[in-house]
Coordinates of C-alpha atoms in Angstrom, one line a residue:
Chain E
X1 CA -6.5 -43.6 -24.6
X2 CA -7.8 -42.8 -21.4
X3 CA -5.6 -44.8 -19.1
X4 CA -2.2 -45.3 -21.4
X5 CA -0.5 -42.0 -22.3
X6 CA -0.5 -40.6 -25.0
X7 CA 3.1 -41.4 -27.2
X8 CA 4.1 -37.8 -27.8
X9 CA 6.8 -35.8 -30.0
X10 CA 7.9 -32.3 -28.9
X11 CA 9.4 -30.4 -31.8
X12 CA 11.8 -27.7 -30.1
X13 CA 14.4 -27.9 -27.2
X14 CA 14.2 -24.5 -26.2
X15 CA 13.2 -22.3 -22.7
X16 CA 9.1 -23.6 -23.1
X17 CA 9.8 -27.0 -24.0
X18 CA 12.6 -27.5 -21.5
X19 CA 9.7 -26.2 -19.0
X20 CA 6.4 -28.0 -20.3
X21 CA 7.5 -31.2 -21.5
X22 CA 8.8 -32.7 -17.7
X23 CA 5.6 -31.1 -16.6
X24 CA 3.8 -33.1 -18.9
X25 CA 5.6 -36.5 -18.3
X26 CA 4.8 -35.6 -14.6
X27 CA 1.3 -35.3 -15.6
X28 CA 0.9 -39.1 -16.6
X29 CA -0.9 -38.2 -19.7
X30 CA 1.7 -37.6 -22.2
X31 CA 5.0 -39.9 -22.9
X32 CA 7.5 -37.8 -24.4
X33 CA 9.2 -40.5 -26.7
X34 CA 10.8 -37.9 -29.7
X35 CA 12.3 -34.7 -29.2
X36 CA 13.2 -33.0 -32.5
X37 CA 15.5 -29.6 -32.5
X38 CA 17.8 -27.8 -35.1
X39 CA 21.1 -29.2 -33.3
X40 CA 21.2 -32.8 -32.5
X41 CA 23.2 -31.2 -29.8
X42 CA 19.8 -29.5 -28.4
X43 CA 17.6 -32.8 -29.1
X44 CA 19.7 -35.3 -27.3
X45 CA 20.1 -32.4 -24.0
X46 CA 16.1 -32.3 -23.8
X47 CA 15.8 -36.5 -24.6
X48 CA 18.4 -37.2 -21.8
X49 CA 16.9 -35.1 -19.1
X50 CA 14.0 -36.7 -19.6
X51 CA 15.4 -39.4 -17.9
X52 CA 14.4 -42.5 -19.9
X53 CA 14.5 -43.8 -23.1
X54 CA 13.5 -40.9 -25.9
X55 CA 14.7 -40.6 -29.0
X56 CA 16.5 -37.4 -30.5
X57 CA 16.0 -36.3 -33.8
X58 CA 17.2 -33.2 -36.1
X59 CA 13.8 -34.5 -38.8
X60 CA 11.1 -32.4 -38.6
X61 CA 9.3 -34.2 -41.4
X62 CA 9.4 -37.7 -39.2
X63 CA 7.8 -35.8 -35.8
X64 CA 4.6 -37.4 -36.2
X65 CA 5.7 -41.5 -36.8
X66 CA 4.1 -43.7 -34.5
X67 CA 3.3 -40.9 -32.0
X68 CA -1.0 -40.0 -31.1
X69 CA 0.3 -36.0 -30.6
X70 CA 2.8 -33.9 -31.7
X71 CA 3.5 -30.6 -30.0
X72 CA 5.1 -28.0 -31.1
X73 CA 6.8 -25.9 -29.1
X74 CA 9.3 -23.9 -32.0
X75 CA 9.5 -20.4 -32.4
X76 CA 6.4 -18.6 -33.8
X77 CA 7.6 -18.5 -37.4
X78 CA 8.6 -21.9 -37.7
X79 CA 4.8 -23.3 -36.5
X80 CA 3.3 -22.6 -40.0
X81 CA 6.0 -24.1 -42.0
X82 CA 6.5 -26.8 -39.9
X83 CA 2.3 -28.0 -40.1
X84 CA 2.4 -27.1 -43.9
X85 CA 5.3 -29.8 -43.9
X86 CA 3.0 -32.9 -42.6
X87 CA 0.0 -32.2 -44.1
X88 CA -2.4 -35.0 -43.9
X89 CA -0.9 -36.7 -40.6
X90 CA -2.9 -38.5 -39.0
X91 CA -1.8 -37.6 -34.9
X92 CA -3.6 -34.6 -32.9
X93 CA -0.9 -31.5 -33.5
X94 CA -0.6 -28.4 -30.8
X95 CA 1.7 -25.7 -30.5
X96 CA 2.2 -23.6 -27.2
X97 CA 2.5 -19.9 -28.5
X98 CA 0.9 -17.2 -27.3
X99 CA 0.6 -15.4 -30.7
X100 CA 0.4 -18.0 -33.4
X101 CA -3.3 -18.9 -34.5
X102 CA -4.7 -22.1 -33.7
X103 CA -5.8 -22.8 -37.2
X104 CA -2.1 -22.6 -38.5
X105 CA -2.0 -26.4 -37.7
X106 CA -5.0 -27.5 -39.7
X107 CA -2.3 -27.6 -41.9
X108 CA -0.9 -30.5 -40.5
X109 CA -4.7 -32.5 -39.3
X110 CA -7.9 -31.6 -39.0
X111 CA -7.1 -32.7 -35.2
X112 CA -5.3 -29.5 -33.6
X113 CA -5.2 -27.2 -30.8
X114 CA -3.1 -25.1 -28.4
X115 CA -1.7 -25.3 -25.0
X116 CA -0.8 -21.9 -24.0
X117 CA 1.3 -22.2 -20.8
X118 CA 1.1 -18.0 -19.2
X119 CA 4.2 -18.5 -17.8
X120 CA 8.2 -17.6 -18.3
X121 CA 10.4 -20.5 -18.7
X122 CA 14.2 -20.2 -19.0
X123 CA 16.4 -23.6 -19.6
X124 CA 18.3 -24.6 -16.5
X125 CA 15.7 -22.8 -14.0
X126 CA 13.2 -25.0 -12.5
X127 CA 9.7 -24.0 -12.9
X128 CA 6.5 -24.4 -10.9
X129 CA 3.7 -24.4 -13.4
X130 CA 1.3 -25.9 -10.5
X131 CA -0.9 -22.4 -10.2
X132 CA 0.1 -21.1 -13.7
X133 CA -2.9 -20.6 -16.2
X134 CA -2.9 -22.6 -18.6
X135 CA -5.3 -21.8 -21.8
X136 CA -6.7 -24.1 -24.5
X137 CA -7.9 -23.9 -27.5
X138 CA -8.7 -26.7 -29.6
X139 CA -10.6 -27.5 -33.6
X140 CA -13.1 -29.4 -32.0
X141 CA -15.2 -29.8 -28.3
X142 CA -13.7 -33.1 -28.0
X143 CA -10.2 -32.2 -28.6
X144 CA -10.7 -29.1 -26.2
X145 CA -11.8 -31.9 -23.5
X146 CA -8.5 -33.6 -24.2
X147 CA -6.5 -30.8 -23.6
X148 CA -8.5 -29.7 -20.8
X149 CA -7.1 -32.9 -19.0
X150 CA -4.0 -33.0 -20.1
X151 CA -3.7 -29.5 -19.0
X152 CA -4.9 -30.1 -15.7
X153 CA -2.4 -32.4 -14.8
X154 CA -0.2 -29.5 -14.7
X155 CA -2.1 -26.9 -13.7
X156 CA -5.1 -26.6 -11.3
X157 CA -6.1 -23.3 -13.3
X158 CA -7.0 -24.3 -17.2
X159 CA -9.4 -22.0 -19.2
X160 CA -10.4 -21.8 -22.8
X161 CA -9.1 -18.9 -24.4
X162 CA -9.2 -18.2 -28.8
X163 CA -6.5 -17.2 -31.0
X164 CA -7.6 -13.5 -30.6
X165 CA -7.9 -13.5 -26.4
X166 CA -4.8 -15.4 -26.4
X167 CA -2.5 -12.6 -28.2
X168 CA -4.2 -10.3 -26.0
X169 CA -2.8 -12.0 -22.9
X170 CA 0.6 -12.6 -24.3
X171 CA 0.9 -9.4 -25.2
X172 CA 0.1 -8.5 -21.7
X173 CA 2.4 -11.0 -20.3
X174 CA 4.8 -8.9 -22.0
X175 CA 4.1 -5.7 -20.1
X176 CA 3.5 -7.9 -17.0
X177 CA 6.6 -10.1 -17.4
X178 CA 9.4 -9.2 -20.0
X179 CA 9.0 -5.6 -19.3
X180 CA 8.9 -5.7 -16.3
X181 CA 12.0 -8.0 -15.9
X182 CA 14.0 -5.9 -18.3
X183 CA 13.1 -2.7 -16.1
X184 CA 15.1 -4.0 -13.6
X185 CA 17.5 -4.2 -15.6
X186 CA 17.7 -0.8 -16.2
X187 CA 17.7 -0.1 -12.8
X188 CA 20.3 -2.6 -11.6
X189 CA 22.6 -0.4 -14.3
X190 CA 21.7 2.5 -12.4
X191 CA 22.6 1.5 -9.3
X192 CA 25.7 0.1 -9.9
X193 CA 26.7 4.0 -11.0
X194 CA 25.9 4.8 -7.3
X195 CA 27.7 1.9 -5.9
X196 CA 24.7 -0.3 -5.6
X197 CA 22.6 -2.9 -7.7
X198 CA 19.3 -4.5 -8.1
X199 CA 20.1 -7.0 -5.1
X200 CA 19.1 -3.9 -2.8
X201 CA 15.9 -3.2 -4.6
X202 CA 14.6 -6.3 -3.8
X203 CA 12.8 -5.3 -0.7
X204 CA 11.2 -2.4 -2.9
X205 CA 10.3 -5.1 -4.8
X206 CA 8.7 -7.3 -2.9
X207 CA 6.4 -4.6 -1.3
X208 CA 5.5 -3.2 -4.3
X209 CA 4.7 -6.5 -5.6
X210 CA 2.7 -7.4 -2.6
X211 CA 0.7 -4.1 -2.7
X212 CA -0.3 -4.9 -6.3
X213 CA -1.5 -8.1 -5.1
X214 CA -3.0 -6.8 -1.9
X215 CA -5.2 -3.4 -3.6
X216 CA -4.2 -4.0 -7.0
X217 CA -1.2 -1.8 -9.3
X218 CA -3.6 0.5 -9.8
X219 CA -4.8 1.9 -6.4
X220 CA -0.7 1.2 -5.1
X221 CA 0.8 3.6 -7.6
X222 CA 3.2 6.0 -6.0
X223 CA 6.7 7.6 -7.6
X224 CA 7.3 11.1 -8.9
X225 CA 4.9 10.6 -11.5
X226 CA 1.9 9.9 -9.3
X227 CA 2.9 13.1 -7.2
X228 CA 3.5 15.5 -10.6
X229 CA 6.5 15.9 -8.9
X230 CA 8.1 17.6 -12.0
X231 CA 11.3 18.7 -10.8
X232 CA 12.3 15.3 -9.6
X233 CA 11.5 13.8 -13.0
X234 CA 13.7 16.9 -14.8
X235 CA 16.5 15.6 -12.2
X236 CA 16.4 12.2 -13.3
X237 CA 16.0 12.4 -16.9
X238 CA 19.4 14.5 -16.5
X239 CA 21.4 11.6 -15.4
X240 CA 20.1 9.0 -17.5
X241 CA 21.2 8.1 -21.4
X242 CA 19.5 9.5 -24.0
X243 CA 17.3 6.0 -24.3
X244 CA 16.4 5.6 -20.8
X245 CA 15.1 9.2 -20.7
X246 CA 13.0 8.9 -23.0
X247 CA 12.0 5.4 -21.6
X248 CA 11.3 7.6 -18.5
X249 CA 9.7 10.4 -20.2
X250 CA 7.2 7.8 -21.8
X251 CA 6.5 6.1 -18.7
X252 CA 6.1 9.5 -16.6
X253 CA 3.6 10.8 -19.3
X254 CA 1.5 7.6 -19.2
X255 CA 1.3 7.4 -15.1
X256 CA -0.1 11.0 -15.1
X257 CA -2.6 10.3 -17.9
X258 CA -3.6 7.5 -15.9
X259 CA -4.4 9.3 -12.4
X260 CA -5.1 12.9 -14.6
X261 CA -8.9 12.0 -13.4
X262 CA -8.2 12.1 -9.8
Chain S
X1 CA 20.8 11.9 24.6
X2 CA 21.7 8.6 24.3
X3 CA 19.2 6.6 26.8
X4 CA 16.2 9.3 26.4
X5 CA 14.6 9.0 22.9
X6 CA 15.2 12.3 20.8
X7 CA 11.7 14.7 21.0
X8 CA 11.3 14.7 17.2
X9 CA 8.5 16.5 15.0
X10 CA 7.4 14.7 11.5
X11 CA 6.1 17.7 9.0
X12 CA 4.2 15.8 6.5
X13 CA 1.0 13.2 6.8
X14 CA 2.0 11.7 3.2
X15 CA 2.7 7.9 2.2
X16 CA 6.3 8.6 3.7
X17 CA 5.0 10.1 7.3
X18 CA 2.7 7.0 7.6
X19 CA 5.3 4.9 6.6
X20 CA 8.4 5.9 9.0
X21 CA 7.1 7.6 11.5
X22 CA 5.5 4.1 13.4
X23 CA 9.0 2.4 12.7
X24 CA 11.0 4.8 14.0
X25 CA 8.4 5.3 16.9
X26 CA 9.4 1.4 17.6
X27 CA 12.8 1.5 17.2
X28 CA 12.8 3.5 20.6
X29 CA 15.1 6.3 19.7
X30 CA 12.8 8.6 18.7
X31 CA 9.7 9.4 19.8
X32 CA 7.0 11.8 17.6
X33 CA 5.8 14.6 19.6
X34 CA 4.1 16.6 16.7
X35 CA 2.6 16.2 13.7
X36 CA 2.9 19.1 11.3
X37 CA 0.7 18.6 7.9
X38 CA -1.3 21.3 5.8
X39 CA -4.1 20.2 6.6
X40 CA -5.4 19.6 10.6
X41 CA -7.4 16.6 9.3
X42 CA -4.5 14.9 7.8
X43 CA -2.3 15.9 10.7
X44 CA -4.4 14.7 13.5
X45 CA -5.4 11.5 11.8
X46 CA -1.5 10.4 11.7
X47 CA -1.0 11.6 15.2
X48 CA -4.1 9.8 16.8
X49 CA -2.8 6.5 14.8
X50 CA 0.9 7.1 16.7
X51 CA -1.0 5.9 19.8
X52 CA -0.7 7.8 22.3
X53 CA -0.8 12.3 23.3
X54 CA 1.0 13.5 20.0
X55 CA -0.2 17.2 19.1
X56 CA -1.6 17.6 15.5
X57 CA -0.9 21.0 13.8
X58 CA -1.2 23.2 10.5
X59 CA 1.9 25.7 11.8
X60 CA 5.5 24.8 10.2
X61 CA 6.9 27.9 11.9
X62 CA 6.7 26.1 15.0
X63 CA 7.8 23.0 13.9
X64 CA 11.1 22.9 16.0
X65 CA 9.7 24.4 19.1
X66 CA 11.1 22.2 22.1
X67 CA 12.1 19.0 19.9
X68 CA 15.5 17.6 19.4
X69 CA 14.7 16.7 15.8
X70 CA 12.7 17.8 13.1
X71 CA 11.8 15.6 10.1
X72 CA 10.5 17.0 7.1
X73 CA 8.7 14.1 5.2
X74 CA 6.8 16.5 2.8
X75 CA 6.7 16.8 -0.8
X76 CA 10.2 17.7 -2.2
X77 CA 9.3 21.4 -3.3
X78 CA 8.4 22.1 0.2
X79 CA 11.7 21.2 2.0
X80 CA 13.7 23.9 0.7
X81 CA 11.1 26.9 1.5
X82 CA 10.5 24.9 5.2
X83 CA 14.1 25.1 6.1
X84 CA 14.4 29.1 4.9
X85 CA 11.5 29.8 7.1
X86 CA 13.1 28.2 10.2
X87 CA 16.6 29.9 9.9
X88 CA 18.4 29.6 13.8
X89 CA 17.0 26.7 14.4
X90 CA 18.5 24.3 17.3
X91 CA 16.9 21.2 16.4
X92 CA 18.6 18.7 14.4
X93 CA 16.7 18.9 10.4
X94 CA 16.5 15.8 8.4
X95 CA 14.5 15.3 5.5
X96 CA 13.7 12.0 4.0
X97 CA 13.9 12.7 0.1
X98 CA 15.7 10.5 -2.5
X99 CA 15.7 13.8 -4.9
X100 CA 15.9 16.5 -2.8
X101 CA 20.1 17.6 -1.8
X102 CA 20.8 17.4 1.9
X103 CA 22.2 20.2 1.6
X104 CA 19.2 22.4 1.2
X105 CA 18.5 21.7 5.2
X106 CA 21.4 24.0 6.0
X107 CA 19.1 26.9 6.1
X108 CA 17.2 26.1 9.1
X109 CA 20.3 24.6 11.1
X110 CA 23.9 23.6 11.0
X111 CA 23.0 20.1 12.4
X112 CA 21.1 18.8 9.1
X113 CA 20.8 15.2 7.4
X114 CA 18.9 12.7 5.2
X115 CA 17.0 9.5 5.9
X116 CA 16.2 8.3 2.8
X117 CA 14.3 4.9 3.1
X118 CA 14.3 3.0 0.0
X119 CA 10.8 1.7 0.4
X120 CA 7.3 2.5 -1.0
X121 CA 4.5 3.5 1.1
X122 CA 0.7 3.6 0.7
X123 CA -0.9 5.5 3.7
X124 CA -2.9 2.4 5.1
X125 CA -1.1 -0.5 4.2
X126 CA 1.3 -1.9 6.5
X127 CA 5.0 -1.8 5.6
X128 CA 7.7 -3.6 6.4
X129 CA 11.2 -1.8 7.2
X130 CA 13.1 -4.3 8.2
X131 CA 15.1 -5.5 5.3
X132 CA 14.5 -2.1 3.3
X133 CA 18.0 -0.2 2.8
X134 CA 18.0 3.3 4.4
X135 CA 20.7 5.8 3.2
X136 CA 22.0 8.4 5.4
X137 CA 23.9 11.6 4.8
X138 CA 24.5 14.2 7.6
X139 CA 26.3 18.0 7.5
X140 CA 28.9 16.0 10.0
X141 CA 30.4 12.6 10.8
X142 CA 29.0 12.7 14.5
X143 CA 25.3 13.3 13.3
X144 CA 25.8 10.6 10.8
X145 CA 26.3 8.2 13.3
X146 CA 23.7 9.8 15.0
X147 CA 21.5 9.2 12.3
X148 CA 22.6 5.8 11.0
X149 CA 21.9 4.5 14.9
X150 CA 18.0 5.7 14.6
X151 CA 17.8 3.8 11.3
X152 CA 19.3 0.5 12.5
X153 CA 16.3 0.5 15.1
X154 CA 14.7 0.2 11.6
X155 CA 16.5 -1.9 9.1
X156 CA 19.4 -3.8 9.6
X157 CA 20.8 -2.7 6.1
X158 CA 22.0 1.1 6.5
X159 CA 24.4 2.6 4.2
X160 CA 25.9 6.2 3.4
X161 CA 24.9 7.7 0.5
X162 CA 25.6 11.6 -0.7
X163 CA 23.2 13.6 -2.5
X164 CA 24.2 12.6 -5.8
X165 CA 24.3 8.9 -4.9
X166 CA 20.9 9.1 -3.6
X167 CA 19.2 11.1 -6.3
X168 CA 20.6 7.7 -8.6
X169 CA 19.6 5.3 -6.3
X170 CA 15.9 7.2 -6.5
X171 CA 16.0 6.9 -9.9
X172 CA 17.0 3.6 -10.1
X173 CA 14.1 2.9 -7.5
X174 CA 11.5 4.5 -10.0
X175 CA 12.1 2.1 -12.5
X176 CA 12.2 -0.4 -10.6
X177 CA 9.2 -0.1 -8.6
X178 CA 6.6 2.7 -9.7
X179 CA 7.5 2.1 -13.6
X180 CA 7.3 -1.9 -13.1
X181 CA 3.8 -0.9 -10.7
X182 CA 2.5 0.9 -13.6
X183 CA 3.5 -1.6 -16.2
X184 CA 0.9 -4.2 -14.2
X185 CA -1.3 -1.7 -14.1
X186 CA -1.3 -1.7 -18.3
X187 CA -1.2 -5.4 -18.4
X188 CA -3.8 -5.4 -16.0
X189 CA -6.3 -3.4 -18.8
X190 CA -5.1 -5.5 -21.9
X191 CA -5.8 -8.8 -19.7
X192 CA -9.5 -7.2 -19.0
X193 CA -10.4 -6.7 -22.9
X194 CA -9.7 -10.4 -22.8
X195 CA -12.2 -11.5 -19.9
X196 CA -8.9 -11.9 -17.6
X197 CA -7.0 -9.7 -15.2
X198 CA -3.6 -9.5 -13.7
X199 CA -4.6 -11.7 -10.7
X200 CA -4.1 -14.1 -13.5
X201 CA -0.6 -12.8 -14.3
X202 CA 0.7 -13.3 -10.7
X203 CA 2.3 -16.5 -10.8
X204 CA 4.5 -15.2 -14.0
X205 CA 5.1 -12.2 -12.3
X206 CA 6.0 -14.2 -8.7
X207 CA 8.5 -16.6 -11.4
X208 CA 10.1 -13.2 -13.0
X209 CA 10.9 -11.9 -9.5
X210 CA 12.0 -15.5 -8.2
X211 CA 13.8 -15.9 -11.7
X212 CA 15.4 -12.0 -11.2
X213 CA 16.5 -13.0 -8.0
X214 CA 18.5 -16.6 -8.7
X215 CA 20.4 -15.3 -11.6
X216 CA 19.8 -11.5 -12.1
X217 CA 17.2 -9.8 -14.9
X218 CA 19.7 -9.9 -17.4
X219 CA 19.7 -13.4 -17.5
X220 CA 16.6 -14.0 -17.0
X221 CA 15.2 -11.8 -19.8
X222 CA 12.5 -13.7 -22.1
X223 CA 10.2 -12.4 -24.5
X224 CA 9.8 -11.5 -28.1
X225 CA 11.9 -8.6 -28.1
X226 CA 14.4 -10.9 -26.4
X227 CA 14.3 -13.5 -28.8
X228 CA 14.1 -10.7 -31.8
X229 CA 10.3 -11.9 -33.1
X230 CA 9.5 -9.0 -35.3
X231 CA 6.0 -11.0 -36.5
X232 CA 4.8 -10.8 -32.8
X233 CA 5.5 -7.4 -31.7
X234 CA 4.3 -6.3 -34.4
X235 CA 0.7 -8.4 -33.8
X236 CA 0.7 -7.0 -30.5
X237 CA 1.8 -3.2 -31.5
X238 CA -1.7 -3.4 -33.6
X239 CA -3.9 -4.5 -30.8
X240 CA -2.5 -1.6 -28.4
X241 CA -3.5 2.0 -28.0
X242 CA -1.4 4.6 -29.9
X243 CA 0.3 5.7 -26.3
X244 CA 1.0 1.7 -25.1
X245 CA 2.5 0.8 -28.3
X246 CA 4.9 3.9 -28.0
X247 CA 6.1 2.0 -24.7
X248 CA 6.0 -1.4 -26.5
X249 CA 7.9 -0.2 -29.2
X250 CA 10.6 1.4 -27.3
X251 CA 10.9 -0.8 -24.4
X252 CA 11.6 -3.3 -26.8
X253 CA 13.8 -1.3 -28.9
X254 CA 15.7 -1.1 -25.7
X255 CA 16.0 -4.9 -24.9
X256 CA 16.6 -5.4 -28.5
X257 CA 19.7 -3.3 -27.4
X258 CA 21.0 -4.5 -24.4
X259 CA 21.3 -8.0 -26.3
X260 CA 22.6 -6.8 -29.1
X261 CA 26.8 -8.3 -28.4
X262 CA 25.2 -12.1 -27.3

């Protein structure tokens, strides 16, 4: 097992497997020979970019023939049904979620674990996992071993993390990522009323991006909020929809309860 | 006027002072004579770090005394009372506030404008001007082009934009930089209760920005709210304090939104 790869199946063909599964192949590892999605249309998109022979499939109940691992890589809700479907099979079985538990897929084996990727993946955009954590969890010390090196082959930065620490950092990937990303958002919508758009933030961006990094978010908070600058806040929250005020109101309160020691 | 640089004093030793005064020192059309601040600590330490004689003081009444220029880069409740208490001025008054109407400078002297640099600044860190958008407004068309020549010695991206126009582009900038700052800093705290921290998050963040970049943060939204996973945010609404799940709940409320035609 050591030196050929392991014959793998992925089961989903959306943003995270589009991302892992070429890093995998990459890896030397893992052989991605199935890829099984809703849409054959989906399945055989995934299969071909693979870029050599893998089979697409729409049969969910056939993911683990002739294949050592299955991984599952399906929205959250469909990761429970999907183990309770192939119960007693007899490859390892691991899903890639930040928020599903790990012992969903004893359903499926008594061999099972997780490879949590910590980073955002969306279909069509290259992505460098090479420095992205990577966190494992596994049913066994042996499996968690496995994974370990199969991980590392993507990533130089793999850690063990349980079902509990794991929806603790996606849900802080969601403040540190999605949130983030839709903030922008907001903003570029804002500019464009003042004949602007995000593309000029980007400098703000960066710097306030490479403070965070340099002293840390914390110590490089600045903005009306940080200043009780109260009047400036009343300005803004004139000129911005009823939803975004309040978005603003929120985020206002919960800078000043943050510094309200200092 | 052209050839000499303009005698300019800076009132204000804040994150903004430390942050423009050096460029604009460089740039070679302006050079900072005085240093006005409420304090003759805070004054003197940004006037010894100009480099050379620059007089430190706590008097705003003489603020204009023998300089071309006067820059107010003081909190935005002070610029309005520091222009009424220099009525009959003969310098030329600029302030450098997103939120604060240019306007307001017409009580200390016909010749008034803005310089509103769209870039955060942490007293001690290093900044980078150069790419950063600087908006200018002026009382006439001459001392705008007065004013946008200074800030090209700064950044070679230097636009016009009116009080209104600014006071959006301010606001846009809060979300987009001390909101997003402030939503590493709570990532950064739900990361710690699980024995990481957001130095871990920084490859995510780096692909967000990359991914915001390539094909704009609407695009380039992921996430649960995103993908409508009710289970999820609902696991991670429980693990958060009353206050972050508040912004959880309506941050994703307002993705949920902005998707809501695809």
């Amino acid at each position: 097992m050591e030196n050929t790869p392991l014959q793998a199946a992925i089961i989903g063909a959306g943003n995270v497997a589009w991302g892992l599964a070429p890093a995998l192949e990459k890896g030397g590892m893992v052989t991605i020979k199935r890829v099984i999605a809703r849409s054959m249309e989906s399945a055989s998109a995934l299969a071909s970019a693979l870029g050599h022979n893998v089979e697409a499939s729409t049969d969910t109940r056939g993911a683990d023939r002739d294949v050592d691992l299955v991984i599952v890589a399906a929205t959250d809700s469909a990761v429970e049904p999907l183990a309770r479907a192939s119960a007693g099979s007899q490859a390892i079985w691991i899903h890639t979620s930040g928020s599903v538990d790990t012992t969903v897929l004893a359903a499926a084996s008594p061999r099972y674990g997780v490879i949590y990727p910590m980073q955002t993946f969306t279909r069509g955009v290259a992505t460098d996992l090479s420095d992205a954590p990577i966190f494992i969890d596994a049913a066994s010390p042996e499996l968690a071993d496995l994974l370990t090196r199969i991980a590392l082959t993507v990533s130089a930065n793999v850690r063990p993390a349980d079902s509990a620490a794991r929806r603790r950092l996606h849900c802080a990937a969601v403040f540190a990522c999605n949130f983030t990303n839709h903030l922008w958002d907001i903003a570029d919508g804002i500019a464009r009323r003042a004949g602007s758009s995000i593309a000029d933030f980007m400098p703000l961006i960066d710097e306030t991006l490479r403070k965070a990094k340099a002293i840390g978010p914390h110590a490089g908070q600045t903005g009306p909020a940080r200043r009780g600058a109260e009047g400036v806040m009343e300005l803004h929250r004139l000129m911005l929809s009823p939803a975004d005020a309040e978005i603003y109101r929120l985020l206002s309160q919960s800078i000043a309860k943050a510094y309200e020691q200092d």
